Coordinates of C-alpha atoms in Angstrom, one line a residue:
Q20 CA 94.4 187.1 121.7
V21 CA 95.9 183.7 122.6
Q22 CA 95.9 181.1 119.8
L23 CA 96.9 177.5 120.2
A24 CA 97.6 175.2 117.2
E25 CA 98.3 171.5 117.5
S26 CA 100.2 169.4 115.1
G27 CA 102.0 166.1 115.0
G28 CA 99.1 163.7 115.1
G29 CA 98.9 160.7 112.8
S30 CA 98.5 156.9 112.6
V31 CA 101.0 154.5 114.1
Q32 CA 101.1 150.9 115.2
A33 CA 101.0 149.8 118.7
G34 CA 104.4 150.3 120.4
G35 CA 105.2 153.3 118.2
S36 CA 105.9 156.9 119.1
L37 CA 104.6 160.3 118.2
R38 CA 105.5 163.8 119.3
L39 CA 102.7 166.4 119.4
S40 CA 103.3 170.1 119.3
C41 CA 101.2 173.0 120.3
A42 CA 102.3 176.4 119.0
A43 CA 101.1 179.1 121.4
S44 CA 100.9 182.8 120.5
G45 CA 99.8 185.6 122.7
V46 CA 100.5 183.9 126.0
T47 CA 101.9 186.7 128.2
S48 CA 100.8 185.6 131.7
R49 CA 103.6 184.9 134.1
R50 CA 101.5 182.3 135.8
S51 CA 99.8 179.6 133.7
C52 CA 98.9 176.1 133.3
M53 CA 99.1 174.4 129.9
G54 CA 98.5 170.9 128.9
W55 CA 96.9 168.2 126.9
F56 CA 93.6 166.3 127.2
R57 CA 92.0 163.9 124.8
E58 CA 88.6 162.8 123.7
A59 CA 87.5 159.5 122.1
P60 CA 84.0 158.3 121.2
G61 CA 82.5 156.4 124.1
R62 CA 85.3 157.4 126.5
G63 CA 84.7 161.0 127.2
R64 CA 87.3 163.6 128.0
E65 CA 90.5 162.4 129.7
G66 CA 93.4 164.4 131.2
V67 CA 96.8 163.6 129.6
A68 CA 99.4 165.9 131.1
T69 CA 99.8 169.4 132.4
I70 CA 102.8 171.7 132.9
E71 CA 102.7 174.8 135.1
S72 CA 104.7 177.9 134.3
D73 CA 106.9 177.1 137.2
G74 CA 107.8 173.7 135.6
R75 CA 105.7 171.3 137.6
T76 CA 104.2 168.5 135.6
T77 CA 101.3 166.1 136.2
Y78 CA 100.3 163.0 134.2
G79 CA 97.3 160.9 133.9
D80 CA 97.7 157.4 135.4
S81 CA 97.8 155.5 132.2
M82 CA 100.3 158.0 130.7
K83 CA 102.9 157.9 133.4
G84 CA 106.2 156.5 132.1
R85 CA 105.1 156.6 128.5
F86 CA 104.3 160.3 127.9
T87 CA 106.5 163.4 128.5
I88 CA 105.2 167.0 128.5
S89 CA 107.6 169.8 127.9
Q90 CA 107.7 173.4 126.7
D91 CA 110.1 175.5 124.8
N92 CA 109.5 179.1 126.0
N93 CA 111.8 180.5 123.3
K94 CA 109.7 178.9 120.6
N95 CA 106.4 179.3 122.6
T96 CA 105.7 175.7 121.9
L97 CA 104.3 173.0 124.1
Y98 CA 105.2 169.3 123.3
L99 CA 103.9 165.9 124.2
E100 CA 106.2 163.0 123.5
M101 CA 104.3 159.7 123.5
Y102 CA 106.1 156.4 123.5
N103 CA 104.9 152.8 123.5
L104 CA 101.5 153.8 122.2
E105 CA 98.5 151.6 122.7
P106 CA 95.2 151.3 120.8
E107 CA 93.6 152.8 123.8
D108 CA 95.5 156.0 123.2
T109 CA 93.5 156.6 120.0
A110 CA 91.8 160.0 120.5
M111 CA 91.6 163.6 119.4
Y112 CA 94.3 165.4 121.4
Y113 CA 93.7 169.0 122.5
C114 CA 96.1 171.6 123.8
A115 CA 94.6 173.9 126.3
A116 CA 95.7 176.9 128.5
K117 CA 94.6 178.5 131.7
L118 CA 96.1 181.9 132.3
G119 CA 96.8 183.6 135.6
V120 CA 96.4 180.5 137.8
Y121 CA 98.0 177.1 138.3
C122 CA 96.2 173.8 137.8
N123 CA 98.0 172.2 140.7
G124 CA 97.5 168.8 139.1
D125 CA 93.7 169.3 138.7
F126 CA 93.0 168.0 135.2
R127 CA 89.3 168.9 135.4
S128 CA 90.4 172.5 135.9
L129 CA 92.2 172.4 132.6
M130 CA 89.7 170.2 130.7
Y131 CA 86.6 172.1 131.6
D132 CA 87.6 175.6 132.6
Y133 CA 90.3 176.4 130.1
N134 CA 90.7 179.9 128.7
F135 CA 91.9 178.7 125.3
R136 CA 92.0 175.5 123.4
G137 CA 93.3 174.4 120.1
R138 CA 91.3 172.6 117.4
G139 CA 92.9 169.2 118.2
T140 CA 95.1 166.7 116.4
Q141 CA 94.0 163.1 115.8
V142 CA 96.1 160.2 117.1
T143 CA 95.2 156.7 115.8
V144 CA 97.0 153.6 117.1
S145 CA 96.4 150.3 115.4
S146 CA 97.0 146.9 117.0

């Protein structure tokens, strides 16, 4: 059974940085897509970043240049480094995984058709 557990959220001021982590256990598929999406009241669900098991990454438009997704296969951990945070980045951030397939940059595939998802970690950015 795959389990995902996010950590690293918190409250920061605009311009600050955070690093989110997603500890993944039980992921044995050689082909997979993992990533982050976020939800905020009134803004719905938004794709943040994905990383395929072959290393390809995709970012949401407003995250490009500010966020970096990476994974440490030895630690079975997915990371999201966020820089120059803005109040609009305030949301609950979720780690999700699709196993056996690639997302190929399709955020909707990860956001709405994931196999597993963590419980989320809250990020709050104040102005």
